[in-house]
Amino acid sequence: MADLKYGQINDDVLSAMGKPRAPFYFAVAFLGALIGWAALCWTYQIQLGMGVSGLNRPVGWATYITNFVFWVGIAHSGTLISAILYLLRANWRDAVSRSAEAMTIFAIMTAGLFPLVHLGRVWVVYYILPYPSQRQLWPNFLSPLVWDVCAVSTYFTVSLIFWLVGLIPDLAAARDRYEETLGPDNFLTKLYRIMALGWIGAGNQWRHYGRSYLYFAALATPLVISVHSVVSWDFAMSLLPGWHSPIFPPYFVAGAIHSGLAMVLTLLIPMRKLLHLERLIELHHFEMLAKTIILTATIVGYAYAIEAFIACYSGDLVEWQFFQWRTFGSAAWMFWTCVICNVFIPWLFVLKKVRTSIVCLFIISLLINVGMWLERLMILFTSLAHDFLPQNWGGYFPTWVEISITLGSFSFFFFWFFGFSKLLPTVPLSELKARIADEEIVSTGCCDTRIRERIDTLRPSVLAIFSNAGRLLEAVKIGCDAGFLEMETYSPVKIDQLDQVMRQPKSPVRLFTLMGALAGLAGGFWLAIGTAQVNSLIVGGKPPVSLIPFCVIGFEGTILLGSIANLIGLVIFARLFRTKTSAYYDPRFSRDKFGLLISCDAGQIRQLREILQPAAPEEIHVHQ
Amino acid sequence: MHLWHRDGRVTKAEGNPGHPVNHGGLCARGQSSLQGLYDPDRVQQALFRPKGQAEQKHSWEKALAGISAQLIGGGRVAILSSLQTGALAEVMKGFARAFGSDRVVMYEAFNYEPLKAAHQQLFNLPVIPSYDLGKSDFIISFAADFLETWISPVSFAAGFSTMHAFQTGSPMNRMAYVGPRLSLTAANADEFLLVPPGYERAVAASMLKTMLDQGWQKQDISAARGAIDALVSETGPIPGVSPEVLTRLTRSFCSAQASVALAGPTAAGSPLATDTALLAALLNYAAGRIGQTVDFSRPHALSEAARELELQQFFASLGPKDVLFVHDTNPVYSRMGAAAELSKAGLTVYLGTMMDETAQQSHWFLPVDSPLESWGDFEPAAGIHGLMQPTLSRLYDSRSAGDVFIELARRAGKPLSRTGSEAASDFLSWLKARWQGLGAADQAPEAVDSPWTLALRNGGLWDSAPASAPQSPHPPQLGALHFAPAMRPAPSDLVQLWPWSSVMTFDGRFANRGWLQEAPDPVTFLVWGNWIDLHPEKAAALGIKDGDLAELSTEAGSLRAPVRVTDEVSEHLAAIALGHGHHGLGENARGIGANVFALLGTRQDGALFASCRIRRVAGGSPDALIYTAREREQFGREIIQWVPLSKLQRMGPGEGDDLILPLPEGYRPDKDLYPKRQYALHRWAMVIDLQRCIGCGACAVACYAENNIPVIGRERVGKGREMAWLRVAPYRKPGQPGRLSWLPLLCQHCDAAPCEPVCPVFAAMHNEEGLNAQIYNRCIGTRYCSNNCPYKVRRFNWVNIIWRAPLDLQLNPEVTVRTRGVMEKCTFCVQRIRQVEYQAERERRAIRDGEIQPACAQSCPTRAFTFGDLLDPNAQVTRLTRGDPRRYHVLEELNTKPAVTFLRKVDIDTEAG
């Protein structure tokens, strides 16, 4: 990638969005058929009751909830890569982050189906939503299932916003490319024009955008950790042996990231090949993923070991007998498959030969997927089948309905991912380009006064076009030194130094985010406490207002409203509510050119042209 | 029996608390009478099946005309009926007499021939005496399953629990069981001697010998000494029973204040069984129990059931001129060869409700009333008269059997008359006349009500029954005693058949009732069908594994059933329950299990039942055995707890476990994160005495009846879809595999219920009276509550439930019928609580302790349940929960604060004697 130019990155990514060939349509049709079959199976189940599944008493949850936990887990690595690694400035994330985020979105969509599929009465699922109803009965905010609803829907909303915000500059690039190749009236051009929200890469936009993105990342990071913690509380908050364990949140989060990273490999290895993205997504990126997998595998292995230790050390007879049964009883094959697939095999990545072999990477990623799916089923089914009173022990085997719906869920996921791979830029091209820009920039002194970033369209102005970020910066400095204090920049990438040179203040988007977050925190508690007082029901000996569980709701509120306020701030300040681009905008600004628009008096045009010469502009246009 | 009645239909059967036999309790079979009434497979119209032609539907008019024409044309009358003791028996006898016949035979598959034969031989009384178990200190049962089916199980269960319950200050009474199979009764015994089949008599003989040797007898039986000695020496040592044990049992039997020996098994008819009965009767006699615990002055109604010889004569007498009436009995199913014998009759008229095997080969089927639709009476033991009233109008175009006989006689020109002068107009007038006569003899002159009115009000007459002094029968004739020769050791490829009678399916007449099919066998927790119990060594020798299909064959016939390999039977035994394998009756019965009667020929080969071949056949699978609880071990978890008697005797009231109660005082700062919960008016709670519970499962069936619990069916139950809110699961006593104890497990209505907070929509919540309530129309079906219930007492509606008409008429309107997709559970019968609360409110008084009886507590024959209000300091439930030294909570360590307290079983340890 290091040798690529702005244009090459742009073209590689956007060419992948070209018209698909026949096999693509066949694959999509096949997936669609499987989804249809699964949908039929679901209606069959709704008609006849959950008895068509292999669920029973005592095993009330199995394949469906396994799928839910699995897909929520898959959803984790996307935001991990986008948010946490972003904050950690791990630049290798760029090449894979877009696909990982898309995977997140589609995985949550898939996961979200399963709480519905597993419900005995899906037609009254809205009882679980916190909306004011004439029954005056609100959901029970003590229930981990309600936490789940809040956590997963928050996660979906925030991830979706985060993903879409990340897409905006790339969509603008796609818009400009389609306008060039297909003309302004083509459907695709119009579509991407709308989706790009009038993005022109102006310095002003980049400034708000950068701040906003940073706060998204900051909000998404605890969210990632929390979502699977909440999911794990579905189990840990119960009292079953094998479920009731404080290690569950870190155990589940690590497992989720583990499976998510494996799924990234599973998806990207073929995608990179099929979409010819080898120049952008390099083996180096996969190697970094593999190294991260070593870490997550180790955490998962540690969790397995701790479970064994606690079962033994706790002195709890039921727990210990249960653990022995899980590891050596009739379901032991599941346990040991999990240990081998999730811990021992991923550890092979310690060998450089293994982690640099595409074949090994792909196979191991598949094995981890299988192992992690089985792990969820193993945790779910064994605890339920073998709890306190031996008279209640039972077994479980899935039926064709559950298998069909599970296959359908995989099809559903891949269906969306196939669509994504052809409709949207699969690699965040603006971020990749930013790496080039980073190298081009040489440090420049700051202007003496703050530059005004609003161009008066009534006054004449000069637009200088560069193909190098460093030159742009240089030109800005020259301009302000010469006393031109009204300038606008256009750039395909975010250039942090521009704000310093132009002495721009920090974006007020952050205040929006703070206000939103505080409102969300208060609102979450207000909702939970308020509804608890309306209901005034005592459950499980807990008084209606039980603050500890309500912290979950408060937290989710914080993140959700914080993110939404952040988005609103971004839209307002970066003026992302238009479809038209500004008059001075050149479509190349989204590809490989940088523009500097300087406002001046009519008599200063010549002077400007001259003083800009040291920055070697490729073109100079004068607007009068 | 009492019946709950709503909108012109009956919804629930209960024992009549005033009745001297059941004292308000009712067994599972009694509960199921409603399903007999509402059986969807009941025949609704008279049917005629001419020889070689298809079945035709006919009106009553045609039927009566056709049959009476046959009678006028010189048809000879023969009547075969189920046991009848009252007015109907009179009518039938009168009917037969009118046509110059005395052939009225009461056929019961279990006629207790050995008991009658033995008692005739010894005392010249061919009857079944009354046994007073409640008065006994020591019971020894020789394979008599008196808690399940033997003679009068409900009253025996009550008697047994009375004698066997723990009472402070009095020593524990005991029960010993001698037999080849761990039955429900055997599992309840304090001592279970597993002997090979046929060796029961050897144990009895050895006990008699010991008694004679030690001079412990109270009555002289020395004349029998020779025969006893001969039998003991001929038999040799009894496998598995040491002489010390025999001596101890004999000493216990003789030294008890009151003891009783009972002889079984229920279905036996062979000389070996007669010997056992003889020896048991001798034991009772020698120990002075006749007139004490064994009362010949009040013979049981089953004494009237036809004996073997009568039956043989009856069947032999049938011929082409005969018009044979078969009433409510099914010999074609339960007696080998009966089909051929019955077909000798020229015309067979079946009077009944179900198209059973006998009805299938009859010419006429006349649909008669269900017992719940008709007038009738029954005398279970001499002096106890029960009156049956119609409890609802007829469902179909049926008539009472008595009316049919009266009408047929009238049409045939020979009207029946009870008094001899006036012709009876209908059965009701006959019945009334009979009852007016019953009480007239000893009615106090000042009594306002006639005996009939009294009986209508009370359900019968028993208080005024003559209390004749227990009479001693004639001294036994001991000189002529002789016993059947000892069994030859069976060849190794043969097994001894051991047909037993299940507490649920009895002799098979109730096999079409879903409640009984789906009620688990108490010992094995198997449902829907029967199976062969085989000892592991025998199974290994035959190459048969658990779940394999095996074929049992005798010269009489063969059957196929799945095998359960278990050490709960003696080594050369193949035990299998009677009552299954119908090809008639209806949808629930047909094709379920195998008919063991088919193996029971009349041929005697010296075995107690029969020796039969067994071989493995292809087609078995582990799924053939349908368990609803697979595990009976406790794995050290102390779910059912025992307390040694010696320790218990040293404990005063209030000592024992410090329970975490579902009350504010149950708050423990070190365990609880949340504050106390106060209850304003009531806090309902229950106490279950495990020492009293015999595991019969009547409570579970009562719960089905009361709470509209659906029967799920064989296939689905096998997949874990059963809906029982209350299960009485068996657990083995650690270290004593021959003893089982049962845990009646219903919702514990925990104060800190784990099921409640996990529900996202408040469908599971706690009400203001401490009930763990489930709001069905709020439930969205996440099943989380069930997952999180450590007792797993919640039930999910996995499938659509179809109540086959008219079974829907049985539904209790006070209880919601649940749809698929919702969770349901025990409510402590909240509808009954509310009813009593309204009643008390209207009468402006407080609720009386014991006034509220949940269905399980109401039906329990052994009174194991106590229900009440923990906030009432004087309530029995409070007294037991706070003060009984045996109190404990199941899984108390989870701090769920359950409202159901169990009382430990008592372990009679050696220290206590």
CSV table of N, CA and C in Angstrom, one decimal, chain A residues 327-430:
chain,number,residue,atom,x,y,z
A,327,THR,N,-17.5,-31.8,31.6
A,327,THR,CA,-16.2,-32.1,31.0
A,327,THR,C,-16.0,-33.6,30.7
A,328,PHE,N,-16.8,-34.4,31.4
A,328,PHE,CA,-16.6,-35.9,31.2
A,328,PHE,C,-17.9,-36.6,31.0
A,329,GLY,N,-19.0,-35.9,31.0
A,329,GLY,CA,-20.3,-36.6,30.8
A,329,GLY,C,-20.6,-36.7,29.4
A,330,SER,N,-21.9,-36.9,29.2
A,330,SER,CA,-22.4,-37.2,27.8
A,330,SER,C,-22.2,-36.1,26.8
A,331,ALA,N,-22.1,-34.9,27.3
A,331,ALA,CA,-21.9,-33.7,26.4
A,331,ALA,C,-20.4,-33.3,26.4
A,332,ALA,N,-19.5,-34.1,26.9
A,332,ALA,CA,-18.1,-33.7,27.0
A,332,ALA,C,-17.5,-33.4,25.6
A,333,TRP,N,-18.0,-34.1,24.6
A,333,TRP,CA,-17.4,-33.9,23.3
A,333,TRP,C,-17.5,-32.4,22.9
A,334,MET,N,-18.6,-31.8,23.3
A,334,MET,CA,-18.8,-30.3,22.9
A,334,MET,C,-17.7,-29.5,23.7
A,335,PHE,N,-17.5,-29.8,24.9
A,335,PHE,CA,-16.6,-29.1,25.7
A,335,PHE,C,-15.2,-29.1,25.1
A,336,TRP,N,-14.8,-30.4,24.8
A,336,TRP,CA,-13.4,-30.5,24.4
A,336,TRP,C,-13.2,-30.0,23.0
A,337,THR,N,-14.3,-30.1,22.1
A,337,THR,CA,-14.2,-29.4,20.8
A,337,THR,C,-14.0,-27.9,21.0
A,338,CYS,N,-14.7,-27.4,21.9
A,338,CYS,CA,-14.5,-25.9,22.2
A,338,CYS,C,-13.1,-25.6,22.6
A,339,VAL,N,-12.6,-26.4,23.5
A,339,VAL,CA,-11.2,-26.1,24.0
A,339,VAL,C,-10.2,-26.2,22.9
A,340,ILE,N,-10.4,-27.2,22.1
A,340,ILE,CA,-9.4,-27.4,21.0
A,340,ILE,C,-9.6,-26.3,19.9
A,341,CYS,N,-10.8,-26.1,19.5
A,341,CYS,CA,-11.0,-25.1,18.4
A,341,CYS,C,-10.7,-23.7,18.9
A,342,ASN,N,-11.0,-23.3,20.1
A,342,ASN,CA,-11.0,-21.9,20.5
A,342,ASN,C,-9.7,-21.6,21.2
A,343,VAL,N,-8.9,-22.5,21.7
A,343,VAL,CA,-7.7,-22.2,22.4
A,343,VAL,C,-6.5,-22.8,21.7
A,344,PHE,N,-6.5,-24.1,21.6
A,344,PHE,CA,-5.2,-24.7,21.1
A,344,PHE,C,-4.9,-24.4,19.6
A,345,ILE,N,-6.0,-24.5,18.8
A,345,ILE,CA,-5.7,-24.3,17.4
A,345,ILE,C,-5.3,-22.8,17.1
A,346,PRO,N,-6.1,-21.9,17.7
A,346,PRO,CA,-5.6,-20.5,17.5
A,346,PRO,C,-4.2,-20.2,18.0
A,347,TRP,N,-3.8,-20.9,19.0
A,347,TRP,CA,-2.4,-20.7,19.4
A,347,TRP,C,-1.4,-21.0,18.4
A,348,LEU,N,-1.8,-21.8,17.4
A,348,LEU,CA,-0.8,-22.1,16.3
A,348,LEU,C,-0.4,-20.8,15.6
A,349,PHE,N,-1.1,-19.7,15.7
A,349,PHE,CA,-0.8,-18.4,15.1
A,349,PHE,C,0.6,-17.9,15.7
A,350,VAL,N,1.0,-18.5,16.8
A,350,VAL,CA,2.3,-18.1,17.3
A,350,VAL,C,3.4,-18.3,16.3
A,351,LEU,N,3.2,-19.4,15.5
A,351,LEU,CA,4.1,-19.7,14.4
A,351,LEU,C,3.9,-18.7,13.3
A,352,LYS,N,4.9,-18.0,12.9
A,352,LYS,CA,4.8,-17.0,11.8
A,352,LYS,C,4.4,-17.7,10.5
A,353,LYS,N,4.8,-18.9,10.3
A,353,LYS,CA,4.5,-19.6,9.1
A,353,LYS,C,2.9,-19.8,9.0
A,354,VAL,N,2.3,-20.1,10.1
A,354,VAL,CA,0.9,-20.3,10.1
A,354,VAL,C,0.2,-19.0,9.9
A,355,ARG,N,0.6,-18.0,10.6
A,355,ARG,CA,-0.2,-16.8,10.5
A,355,ARG,C,0.0,-16.0,9.2
A,356,THR,N,1.0,-16.4,8.4
A,356,THR,CA,1.2,-15.7,7.2
A,356,THR,C,0.8,-16.6,6.0
A,357,SER,N,0.1,-17.7,6.3
A,357,SER,CA,-0.4,-18.6,5.2
A,357,SER,C,-1.9,-18.3,5.1
A,358,ILE,N,-2.3,-17.9,3.9
A,358,ILE,CA,-3.7,-17.5,3.7
A,358,ILE,C,-4.6,-18.8,4.0
A,359,VAL,N,-4.1,-19.9,3.6
A,359,VAL,CA,-4.9,-21.2,3.7
A,359,VAL,C,-5.1,-21.4,5.2
A,360,CYS,N,-4.0,-21.4,6.0
A,360,CYS,CA,-4.0,-21.6,7.4
A,360,CYS,C,-4.9,-20.6,8.1
A,361,LEU,N,-4.8,-19.4,7.7
A,361,LEU,CA,-5.6,-18.3,8.3
A,361,LEU,C,-7.1,-18.6,8.1
A,362,PHE,N,-7.4,-19.0,6.9
A,362,PHE,CA,-8.8,-19.2,6.6
A,362,PHE,C,-9.4,-20.5,7.3
A,363,ILE,N,-8.6,-21.5,7.3
A,363,ILE,CA,-9.1,-22.8,8.0
A,363,ILE,C,-9.2,-22.5,9.5
A,364,ILE,N,-8.2,-21.9,10.1
A,364,ILE,CA,-8.3,-21.7,11.5
A,364,ILE,C,-9.4,-20.8,11.9
A,365,SER,N,-9.7,-19.8,11.0
A,365,SER,CA,-10.8,-18.9,11.3
A,365,SER,C,-12.1,-19.6,11.3
A,366,LEU,N,-12.2,-20.5,10.3
A,366,LEU,CA,-13.4,-21.3,10.3
A,366,LEU,C,-13.6,-22.2,11.5
A,367,LEU,N,-12.5,-22.8,12.0
A,367,LEU,CA,-12.5,-23.7,13.1
A,367,LEU,C,-12.9,-22.9,14.4
A,368,ILE,N,-12.4,-21.6,14.4
A,368,ILE,CA,-12.8,-20.8,15.6
A,368,ILE,C,-14.3,-20.5,15.6
A,369,ASN,N,-14.8,-20.2,14.4
A,369,ASN,CA,-16.2,-20.0,14.3
A,369,ASN,C,-17.0,-21.1,14.7
A,370,VAL,N,-16.6,-22.3,14.3
A,370,VAL,CA,-17.3,-23.5,14.7
A,370,VAL,C,-17.2,-23.7,16.2
A,371,GLY,N,-16.0,-23.5,16.7
A,371,GLY,CA,-15.8,-23.7,18.1
A,371,GLY,C,-16.6,-22.7,19.0
A,372,MET,N,-16.6,-21.5,18.6
A,372,MET,CA,-17.3,-20.5,19.4
A,372,MET,C,-18.8,-20.7,19.3
A,373,TRP,N,-19.3,-21.1,18.2
A,373,TRP,CA,-20.7,-21.4,18.1
A,373,TRP,C,-21.1,-22.5,19.1
A,374,LEU,N,-20.3,-23.6,19.0
A,374,LEU,CA,-20.5,-24.7,19.9
A,374,LEU,C,-20.3,-24.3,21.3
A,375,GLU,N,-19.4,-23.4,21.6
A,375,GLU,CA,-19.2,-23.0,23.0
A,375,GLU,C,-20.5,-22.5,23.6
A,376,ARG,N,-21.1,-21.6,22.8
A,376,ARG,CA,-22.4,-21.0,23.3
A,376,ARG,C,-23.4,-22.1,23.5
A,377,LEU,N,-23.5,-23.0,22.6
A,377,LEU,CA,-24.5,-24.1,22.8
A,377,LEU,C,-24.2,-24.9,24.0
A,378,MET,N,-22.9,-25.2,24.1
A,378,MET,CA,-22.4,-26.0,25.3
A,378,MET,C,-22.8,-25.3,26.6
A,379,ILE,N,-22.5,-24.0,26.7
A,379,ILE,CA,-22.7,-23.3,27.9
A,379,ILE,C,-24.2,-23.3,28.2
A,380,LEU,N,-25.0,-23.0,27.2
A,380,LEU,CA,-26.5,-23.0,27.4
A,380,LEU,C,-27.1,-24.3,27.7
A,381,PHE,N,-26.8,-25.3,26.9
A,381,PHE,CA,-27.5,-26.5,27.1
A,381,PHE,C,-27.1,-27.3,28.3
A,382,THR,N,-25.8,-27.3,28.6
A,382,THR,CA,-25.3,-28.2,29.7
A,382,THR,C,-25.8,-27.7,31.0
A,383,SER,N,-25.8,-26.4,31.2
A,383,SER,CA,-26.3,-25.9,32.5
A,383,SER,C,-27.8,-26.2,32.7
A,384,LEU,N,-28.5,-26.0,31.6
A,384,LEU,CA,-30.0,-26.2,31.7
A,384,LEU,C,-30.3,-27.7,31.9
A,385,ALA,N,-29.5,-28.5,31.3
A,385,ALA,CA,-29.9,-29.9,31.3
A,385,ALA,C,-29.4,-30.6,32.6
A,386,HIS,N,-28.7,-30.0,33.4
A,386,HIS,CA,-28.1,-30.7,34.5
A,386,HIS,C,-28.0,-29.8,35.7
A,387,ASP,N,-29.1,-29.3,36.2
A,387,ASP,CA,-29.1,-28.4,37.3
A,387,ASP,C,-29.2,-29.0,38.7
A,388,PHE,N,-30.0,-28.4,39.5
A,388,PHE,CA,-30.0,-28.8,41.0
A,388,PHE,C,-30.6,-30.1,41.3
A,389,LEU,N,-31.8,-30.3,40.8
A,389,LEU,CA,-32.5,-31.6,41.2
A,389,LEU,C,-32.4,-32.6,40.1
A,390,PRO,N,-31.8,-33.7,40.4
A,390,PRO,CA,-31.6,-34.8,39.4
A,390,PRO,C,-32.8,-35.2,38.6
A,391,GLN,N,-34.0,-35.1,39.3
A,391,GLN,CA,-35.2,-35.5,38.7
A,391,GLN,C,-35.5,-34.7,37.4
A,392,ASN,N,-34.9,-33.5,37.4
A,392,ASN,CA,-35.3,-32.6,36.3
A,392,ASN,C,-34.2,-32.7,35.1
A,393,TRP,N,-33.3,-33.5,35.3
A,393,TRP,CA,-32.2,-33.5,34.2
A,393,TRP,C,-32.8,-33.9,32.9
A,394,GLY,N,-32.2,-33.4,31.9
A,394,GLY,CA,-32.7,-33.8,30.5
A,394,GLY,C,-31.7,-33.7,29.5
A,395,GLY,N,-32.1,-33.6,28.3
A,395,GLY,CA,-31.2,-33.6,27.1
A,395,GLY,C,-31.8,-32.7,26.1
A,396,TYR,N,-31.0,-32.6,25.0
A,396,TYR,CA,-31.5,-31.7,23.9
A,396,TYR,C,-30.9,-32.2,22.6
A,397,PHE,N,-31.7,-32.1,21.6
A,397,PHE,CA,-31.1,-32.3,20.2
A,397,PHE,C,-32.0,-31.4,19.3
A,398,PRO,N,-31.3,-30.6,18.4
A,398,PRO,CA,-32.1,-29.7,17.6
A,398,PRO,C,-32.9,-30.4,16.5
A,399,THR,N,-34.0,-29.8,16.1
A,399,THR,CA,-34.8,-30.4,15.1
A,399,THR,C,-34.5,-29.7,13.7
A,400,TRP,N,-35.1,-30.2,12.7
A,400,TRP,CA,-34.9,-29.6,11.4
A,400,TRP,C,-35.3,-28.2,11.3
A,401,VAL,N,-36.3,-27.8,12.1
A,401,VAL,CA,-36.7,-26.4,12.1
A,401,VAL,C,-35.6,-25.5,12.6
A,402,GLU,N,-35.0,-25.9,13.7
A,402,GLU,CA,-33.9,-25.1,14.3
A,402,GLU,C,-32.7,-25.1,13.4
A,403,ILE,N,-32.4,-26.2,12.7
A,403,ILE,CA,-31.3,-26.2,11.8
A,403,ILE,C,-31.6,-25.3,10.6
A,404,SER,N,-32.8,-25.4,10.1
A,404,SER,CA,-33.1,-24.6,8.9
A,404,SER,C,-33.0,-23.1,9.3
A,405,ILE,N,-33.6,-22.7,10.5
A,405,ILE,CA,-33.5,-21.3,10.8
A,405,ILE,C,-32.1,-20.8,11.1
A,406,THR,N,-31.3,-21.7,11.6
A,406,THR,CA,-29.9,-21.4,11.8
A,406,THR,C,-29.2,-21.2,10.5
A,407,LEU,N,-29.4,-22.1,9.6
A,407,LEU,CA,-28.8,-21.9,8.2
A,407,LEU,C,-29.3,-20.6,7.6
A,408,GLY,N,-30.6,-20.4,7.8
A,408,GLY,CA,-31.2,-19.2,7.3
A,408,GLY,C,-30.5,-17.9,7.8
A,409,SER,N,-30.2,-18.0,9.1
A,409,SER,CA,-29.5,-16.8,9.7
A,409,SER,C,-28.2,-16.6,9.1
A,410,PHE,N,-27.4,-17.6,8.8
A,410,PHE,CA,-26.1,-17.4,8.2
A,410,PHE,C,-26.4,-16.8,6.8
A,411,SER,N,-27.4,-17.4,6.1
A,411,SER,CA,-27.7,-16.8,4.8
A,411,SER,C,-28.0,-15.4,4.8
A,412,PHE,N,-28.8,-15.0,5.8
A,412,PHE,CA,-29.3,-13.6,6.0
A,412,PHE,C,-28.1,-12.7,6.2
A,413,PHE,N,-27.1,-13.2,7.0
A,413,PHE,CA,-25.9,-12.4,7.2
A,413,PHE,C,-25.1,-12.2,5.9
A,414,PHE,N,-24.9,-13.4,5.3
A,414,PHE,CA,-24.1,-13.3,4.1
A,414,PHE,C,-24.8,-12.5,3.0
A,415,PHE,N,-26.1,-12.6,2.9
A,415,PHE,CA,-26.9,-11.9,1.9
A,415,PHE,C,-26.6,-10.4,2.1
A,416,TRP,N,-26.7,-9.9,3.3
A,416,TRP,CA,-26.4,-8.5,3.5
A,416,TRP,C,-24.9,-8.2,3.1
A,417,PHE,N,-24.0,-9.1,3.5
A,417,PHE,CA,-22.6,-8.8,3.3
A,417,PHE,C,-22.3,-8.8,1.8
A,418,PHE,N,-22.9,-9.7,1.1
A,418,PHE,CA,-22.8,-9.7,-0.4
A,418,PHE,C,-23.2,-8.3,-1.0
A,419,GLY,N,-24.4,-7.9,-0.5
A,419,GLY,CA,-24.9,-6.6,-1.0
A,419,GLY,C,-23.9,-5.5,-0.7
A,420,PHE,N,-23.4,-5.5,0.5
A,420,PHE,CA,-22.5,-4.5,1.0
A,420,PHE,C,-21.3,-4.4,0.1
A,421,SER,N,-20.8,-5.6,-0.2
A,421,SER,CA,-19.5,-5.7,-0.9
A,421,SER,C,-19.6,-5.1,-2.3
A,422,LYS,N,-20.8,-5.0,-2.9
A,422,LYS,CA,-21.0,-4.5,-4.2
A,422,LYS,C,-21.5,-3.1,-4.2
A,423,LEU,N,-22.1,-2.7,-3.1
A,423,LEU,CA,-22.8,-1.4,-3.1
A,423,LEU,C,-22.1,-0.3,-2.4
A,424,LEU,N,-21.2,-0.6,-1.5
A,424,LEU,CA,-20.5,0.4,-0.7
A,424,LEU,C,-19.0,0.2,-0.8
A,425,PRO,N,-18.3,1.2,-0.5
A,425,PRO,CA,-16.8,1.1,-0.5
A,425,PRO,C,-16.4,0.2,0.6
A,426,THR,N,-15.8,-1.0,0.3
A,426,THR,CA,-15.5,-2.0,1.3
A,426,THR,C,-14.3,-1.6,2.1
A,427,VAL,N,-13.5,-0.7,1.6
A,427,VAL,CA,-12.3,-0.3,2.4
A,427,VAL,C,-12.4,1.2,2.6
A,428,PRO,N,-12.1,1.7,3.8
A,428,PRO,CA,-12.3,3.2,4.0
A,428,PRO,C,-11.2,3.9,3.3
A,429,LEU,N,-11.5,4.3,2.1
A,429,LEU,CA,-10.5,4.9,1.2
A,429,LEU,C,-9.9,6.2,1.8
A,430,SER,N,-10.8,7.0,2.4
A,430,SER,CA,-10.3,8.3,2.9
A,430,SER,C,-9.2,8.1,4.0
